[in-house]
Amino acid sequence: MNAISDRPARSLPTGRVAVTSPYSGYSLSAPGEIQVVLPELGGRRLGPATLLSPASVWARSESRVESWPSDGALRVCLETGSASLGPLSGELHWQQAGGEDSMLGIRLVDVSPAQGRALLTMMEERLRHGGALPEASPLPVQEEISDPERIATLLGMIAAVNNKAVLREPGRMVRLVLERMDAERGLLFWRCAEPLARWGEPPCEVEVVGYNSAYRMRLAPPAGRGEHWVTPLPERLWRVRHRWHRRVPAPAGLRVRFAHPLWTELGWLEREAVDLSYSGLGLLSGAEDLLFPGLFLPLELETARGERIDLRCEVRHVSFSQTDGRRLCGLEVRPCSERDSLRWMKLVSQSLCPSTRTSEDWLEPLWELYAASGYFNLAGKTSEHFEALRRDFMDMNTRVARLPLLSCQTVWPSERGVEASISSLKLYQSSWMLHQLGRRPGKPAHAPETPGQTLRDVYQRTVEHSQGDPEFRWLFSYAESTVPWVRRTHVRFAERMASSGQSLVMNVRLMDVECSEPSGLPVGDLEIAPASMGEKLLLAREIARTRPACYAEALDLTRERLEMRGASRTWWEAGLQRERRILVARRHGLPLAALVLELGQPGANLFRLLDSARLFPLSPEGKEAYVALLDEARGWFALRERTSFVYLCEDDGAYASAARLHDDPSTQPVLWIISASLVPEFLEHIQEQSAGRSRSTPHAVP
């Protein structure tokens, strides 16, 4: 989301492919250091350059330009105090309304490699001395925040540590510091890090860096003068990214090949990869590569084993190593195809956690782990109960091994088989569920020297896999809160973060319902049928009124996603079952209660959590319809060849006996939810809590 419109004055000619971001190159912090001159307009000086790359130049016009060439074609020279570059060919791309002190964007065309090299040499010299900053595409919005209390909390935390910020408008970037916030008066106090900088035309876009994310806001012109500015608190924030994914050295022998999209005459270039993450790749680069921020770069990656991965990349920065002065190029990457995505995620996962593996080659040892760890004895179950699910479990995990955008099953192998494992599934549009945690008792012969390493490794690989999903916003699980490991890790962490509105721990009873055991009670004057559109809207309002916002967001129970179409479509396209159905019980035409049913692929969860039902009252007498609705659920699941399902009970369950529901009264399950923005801190918490405690860690995430 950009606060400033960036509509080009002319569209690209037919057949020309955009190879750079409109904001590509380097933002200049020293005003007037490089002047833009237009030879064909009498050699007049247009004004100081504010943003430069071999693809475009942005300038602040110091005087009104009465007329432009009719076809928009221009000749441009760049002048410093000691040198001149040009003339370069260009065309008018963007012009801010107004006369003096307006912003102009000029797209450069047919720039030669020699001219590009001279321009980048000019910019890199300023980069080394702090006179320029890399620019690239604005990062994508991941969350809109409109709650005033949360906005004040976030900006207050950021102001407390004087975090850096930038003011953006087309062709210009000004560095700021958020020094403090006055919550009572609703004011933000800024300090401009660049002398003589101006605020610009309203509304201005400011991006400030927090602990895990950056936040974008639109602000009116400030009060104050000089380097100190004061603005009102914004009405909205847009969270634009997570903290960068964990980056590790690239595997030995990892090479990349690319052809420069602007200058194909440079030929194919081969470079060494130095580090990687789920969303990034670092390269050793040479001056002759002519790479710059904002350049879109198709890239072929080849592993030491000869496996090829095609990536779409954008150069985010070009910097220089402080140790040896080597040129480093940082890329944001996206795989080109589903095959490339699978190979990329496996490569990165294995690099991040080399001691772990995915489960497709370890399914039999994994089943043995569940038996040895006591996992099959959770919630009063026995090994015999799970044996009927064995074939579905093996089939499901074989299939999802090729679907990294839906599943991750991590194992920690040893000479004894599998030492520990945990899994995740993308059940909703933006939410991944952690489940099926197990750890083998005892210690292998070649155990890690650091206590708790096996648990840390499987958690880290599985959760970081979810972070690789660009839609990832929530992590959740159903866990047994009486288990010390769950209490120390999941529950305490979520409770500590509860005031932020980004976490939840809610009591829930996981009750087994046999399809062959109806209650036998008469339905009476109740009518049960699919929910109408009006009843679905009523249900969404009731959920929003009675449940925390993160509950509705994480479980796709908002008005927009109530029917779960997006998540269901993703599963069905992969050949897997996933659907939601909403039924309503009415009396004399008035809705009493709603039943939300969900169906999942057999074997996806050994406790059948994907075959579930929830009940919500829509009137004060709503619970009077619960038994009849659960009987209706039995028939719905039976038609889909299920023998049982799980009722997710979120109230006192006073009707459980009448409805013939079963659970273990000694258990205390909870629904646990945290925001994706808290995941880095959660992984740190896991590391702290697992040290020295791994031998006694039980298995409590069904």
mmCIF file of N, CA and C in Angstrom, residues 142-189:
data_model
loop_
_atom_site.group_PDB
_atom_site.id
_atom_site.type_symbol
_atom_site.label_atom_id
_atom_site.label_comp_id
_atom_site.label_asym_id
_atom_site.label_seq_id
_atom_site.Cartn_x
_atom_site.Cartn_y
_atom_site.Cartn_z
ATOM 1 N N GLN A 142 0.737 -6.431 5.598
ATOM 2 C CA GLN A 142 0.307 -7.712 6.143
ATOM 3 C C GLN A 142 -0.845 -7.583 7.129
ATOM 4 N N GLU A 143 -1.052 -6.369 7.686
ATOM 5 C CA GLU A 143 -2.126 -6.207 8.657
ATOM 6 C C GLU A 143 -2.485 -4.735 8.762
ATOM 7 N N GLU A 144 -3.783 -4.454 8.828
ATOM 8 C CA GLU A 144 -4.249 -3.093 9.085
ATOM 9 C C GLU A 144 -4.690 -2.999 10.533
ATOM 10 N N ILE A 145 -4.222 -1.979 11.238
ATOM 11 C CA ILE A 145 -4.504 -1.810 12.668
ATOM 12 C C ILE A 145 -5.262 -0.502 12.842
ATOM 13 N N SER A 146 -6.493 -0.583 13.365
ATOM 14 C CA SER A 146 -7.314 0.612 13.553
ATOM 15 C C SER A 146 -7.709 0.835 15.007
ATOM 16 N N ASP A 147 -7.419 -0.090 15.893
ATOM 17 C CA ASP A 147 -7.772 0.059 17.304
ATOM 18 C C ASP A 147 -6.901 1.146 17.936
ATOM 19 N N PRO A 148 -7.484 2.259 18.430
ATOM 20 C CA PRO A 148 -6.680 3.362 18.976
ATOM 21 C C PRO A 148 -5.769 2.944 20.121
ATOM 22 N N GLU A 149 -6.261 2.062 20.992
ATOM 23 C CA GLU A 149 -5.445 1.635 22.130
ATOM 24 C C GLU A 149 -4.212 0.863 21.665
ATOM 25 N N ARG A 150 -4.417 -0.007 20.689
ATOM 26 C CA ARG A 150 -3.271 -0.773 20.191
ATOM 27 C C ARG A 150 -2.284 0.127 19.447
ATOM 28 N N ILE A 151 -2.794 1.094 18.676
ATOM 29 C CA ILE A 151 -1.911 2.029 17.976
ATOM 30 C C ILE A 151 -1.052 2.789 18.981
ATOM 31 N N ALA A 152 -1.690 3.293 20.065
ATOM 32 C CA ALA A 152 -0.939 4.030 21.077
ATOM 33 C C ALA A 152 0.092 3.142 21.767
ATOM 34 N N THR A 153 -0.272 1.886 22.037
ATOM 35 C CA THR A 153 0.668 0.967 22.689
ATOM 36 C C THR A 153 1.885 0.700 21.807
ATOM 37 N N LEU A 154 1.632 0.420 20.520
ATOM 38 C CA LEU A 154 2.737 0.119 19.607
ATOM 39 C C LEU A 154 3.670 1.314 19.442
ATOM 40 N N LEU A 155 3.101 2.493 19.187
ATOM 41 C CA LEU A 155 3.944 3.662 18.963
ATOM 42 C C LEU A 155 4.624 4.114 20.251
ATOM 43 N N GLY A 156 3.977 3.894 21.391
ATOM 44 C CA GLY A 156 4.633 4.213 22.656
ATOM 45 C C GLY A 156 5.855 3.348 22.900
ATOM 46 N N MET A 157 5.741 2.033 22.580
ATOM 47 C CA MET A 157 6.884 1.134 22.724
ATOM 48 C C MET A 157 8.012 1.532 21.774
ATOM 49 N N ILE A 158 7.659 1.906 20.545
ATOM 50 C CA ILE A 158 8.671 2.291 19.563
ATOM 51 C C ILE A 158 9.360 3.586 19.978
ATOM 52 N N ALA A 159 8.566 4.568 20.447
ATOM 53 C CA ALA A 159 9.145 5.846 20.865
ATOM 54 C C ALA A 159 10.070 5.679 22.065
ATOM 55 N N ALA A 160 9.794 4.692 22.920
ATOM 56 C CA ALA A 160 10.599 4.500 24.123
ATOM 57 C C ALA A 160 12.050 4.159 23.806
ATOM 58 N N VAL A 161 12.297 3.609 22.626
ATOM 59 C CA VAL A 161 13.675 3.253 22.257
ATOM 60 C C VAL A 161 14.181 4.088 21.083
ATOM 61 N N ASN A 162 13.497 5.235 20.806
ATOM 62 C CA ASN A 162 13.930 6.151 19.742
ATOM 63 C C ASN A 162 14.189 5.430 18.427
ATOM 64 N N ASN A 163 13.214 4.661 17.976
ATOM 65 C CA ASN A 163 13.425 3.881 16.761
ATOM 66 C C ASN A 163 13.442 4.753 15.513
ATOM 67 N N LYS A 164 14.159 4.259 14.517
ATOM 68 C CA LYS A 164 14.326 4.991 13.271
ATOM 69 C C LYS A 164 13.065 4.922 12.422
ATOM 70 N N ALA A 165 12.905 5.958 11.604
ATOM 71 C CA ALA A 165 11.758 6.030 10.706
ATOM 72 C C ALA A 165 12.198 6.710 9.421
ATOM 73 N N VAL A 166 11.369 6.584 8.391
ATOM 74 C CA VAL A 166 11.615 7.289 7.132
ATOM 75 C C VAL A 166 10.316 7.910 6.651
ATOM 76 N N LEU A 167 10.431 9.106 6.112
ATOM 77 C CA LEU A 167 9.339 9.791 5.438
ATOM 78 C C LEU A 167 9.498 9.538 3.951
ATOM 79 N N ARG A 168 8.431 9.042 3.308
ATOM 80 C CA ARG A 168 8.514 8.695 1.889
ATOM 81 C C ARG A 168 7.545 9.536 1.069
ATOM 82 N N GLU A 169 8.009 9.975 -0.071
ATOM 83 C CA GLU A 169 7.161 10.459 -1.143
ATOM 84 C C GLU A 169 7.895 10.147 -2.433
ATOM 85 N N PRO A 170 7.231 10.241 -3.589
ATOM 86 C CA PRO A 170 7.888 9.821 -4.832
ATOM 87 C C PRO A 170 9.242 10.485 -5.013
ATOM 88 N N GLY A 171 10.262 9.642 -5.188
ATOM 89 C CA GLY A 171 11.589 10.143 -5.475
ATOM 90 C C GLY A 171 12.320 10.736 -4.296
ATOM 91 N N ARG A 172 11.822 10.538 -3.056
ATOM 92 C CA ARG A 172 12.473 11.168 -1.919
ATOM 93 C C ARG A 172 12.263 10.332 -0.672
ATOM 94 N N MET A 173 13.272 10.280 0.177
ATOM 95 C CA MET A 173 13.178 9.575 1.446
ATOM 96 C C MET A 173 13.958 10.385 2.484
ATOM 97 N N VAL A 174 13.308 10.752 3.592
ATOM 98 C CA VAL A 174 13.925 11.555 4.653
ATOM 99 C C VAL A 174 13.984 10.718 5.922
ATOM 100 N N ARG A 175 15.144 10.663 6.549
ATOM 101 C CA ARG A 175 15.320 9.871 7.761
ATOM 102 C C ARG A 175 14.842 10.640 8.991
ATOM 103 N N LEU A 176 14.045 9.952 9.830
ATOM 104 C CA LEU A 176 13.487 10.538 11.046
ATOM 105 C C LEU A 176 13.780 9.635 12.240
ATOM 106 N N VAL A 177 13.555 10.182 13.438
ATOM 107 C CA VAL A 177 13.570 9.399 14.675
ATOM 108 C C VAL A 177 12.308 9.748 15.451
ATOM 109 N N LEU A 178 11.545 8.740 15.891
ATOM 110 C CA LEU A 178 10.387 8.968 16.752
ATOM 111 C C LEU A 178 10.900 9.061 18.182
ATOM 112 N N GLU A 179 10.942 10.275 18.734
ATOM 113 C CA GLU A 179 11.584 10.490 20.028
ATOM 114 C C GLU A 179 10.669 10.204 21.204
ATOM 115 N N ARG A 180 9.392 10.614 21.116
ATOM 116 C CA ARG A 180 8.478 10.343 22.233
ATOM 117 C C ARG A 180 7.039 10.488 21.776
ATOM 118 N N MET A 181 6.137 10.020 22.631
ATOM 119 C CA MET A 181 4.710 10.114 22.368
ATOM 120 C C MET A 181 4.021 10.687 23.593
ATOM 121 N N ASP A 182 3.111 11.605 23.381
ATOM 122 C CA ASP A 182 2.265 12.140 24.446
ATOM 123 C C ASP A 182 0.889 11.516 24.274
ATOM 124 N N ALA A 183 0.611 10.459 25.057
ATOM 125 C CA ALA A 183 -0.631 9.715 24.882
ATOM 126 C C ALA A 183 -1.847 10.550 25.259
ATOM 127 N N GLU A 184 -1.726 11.404 26.290
ATOM 128 C CA GLU A 184 -2.872 12.193 26.728
ATOM 129 C C GLU A 184 -3.314 13.173 25.653
ATOM 130 N N ARG A 185 -2.375 13.818 24.986
ATOM 131 C CA ARG A 185 -2.720 14.791 23.946
ATOM 132 C C ARG A 185 -2.763 14.157 22.556
ATOM 133 N N GLY A 186 -2.363 12.876 22.440
ATOM 134 C CA GLY A 186 -2.388 12.193 21.150
ATOM 135 C C GLY A 186 -1.403 12.752 20.162
ATOM 136 N N LEU A 187 -0.138 12.984 20.610
ATOM 137 C CA LEU A 187 0.868 13.611 19.766
ATOM 138 C C LEU A 187 2.120 12.751 19.666
ATOM 139 N N LEU A 188 2.743 12.810 18.487
ATOM 140 C CA LEU A 188 4.035 12.167 18.258
ATOM 141 C C LEU A 188 5.082 13.250 18.027
ATOM 142 N N PHE A 189 6.265 13.054 18.631
ATOM 143 C CA PHE A 189 7.347 14.022 18.527
ATOM 144 C C PHE A 189 8.497 13.392 17.734
#
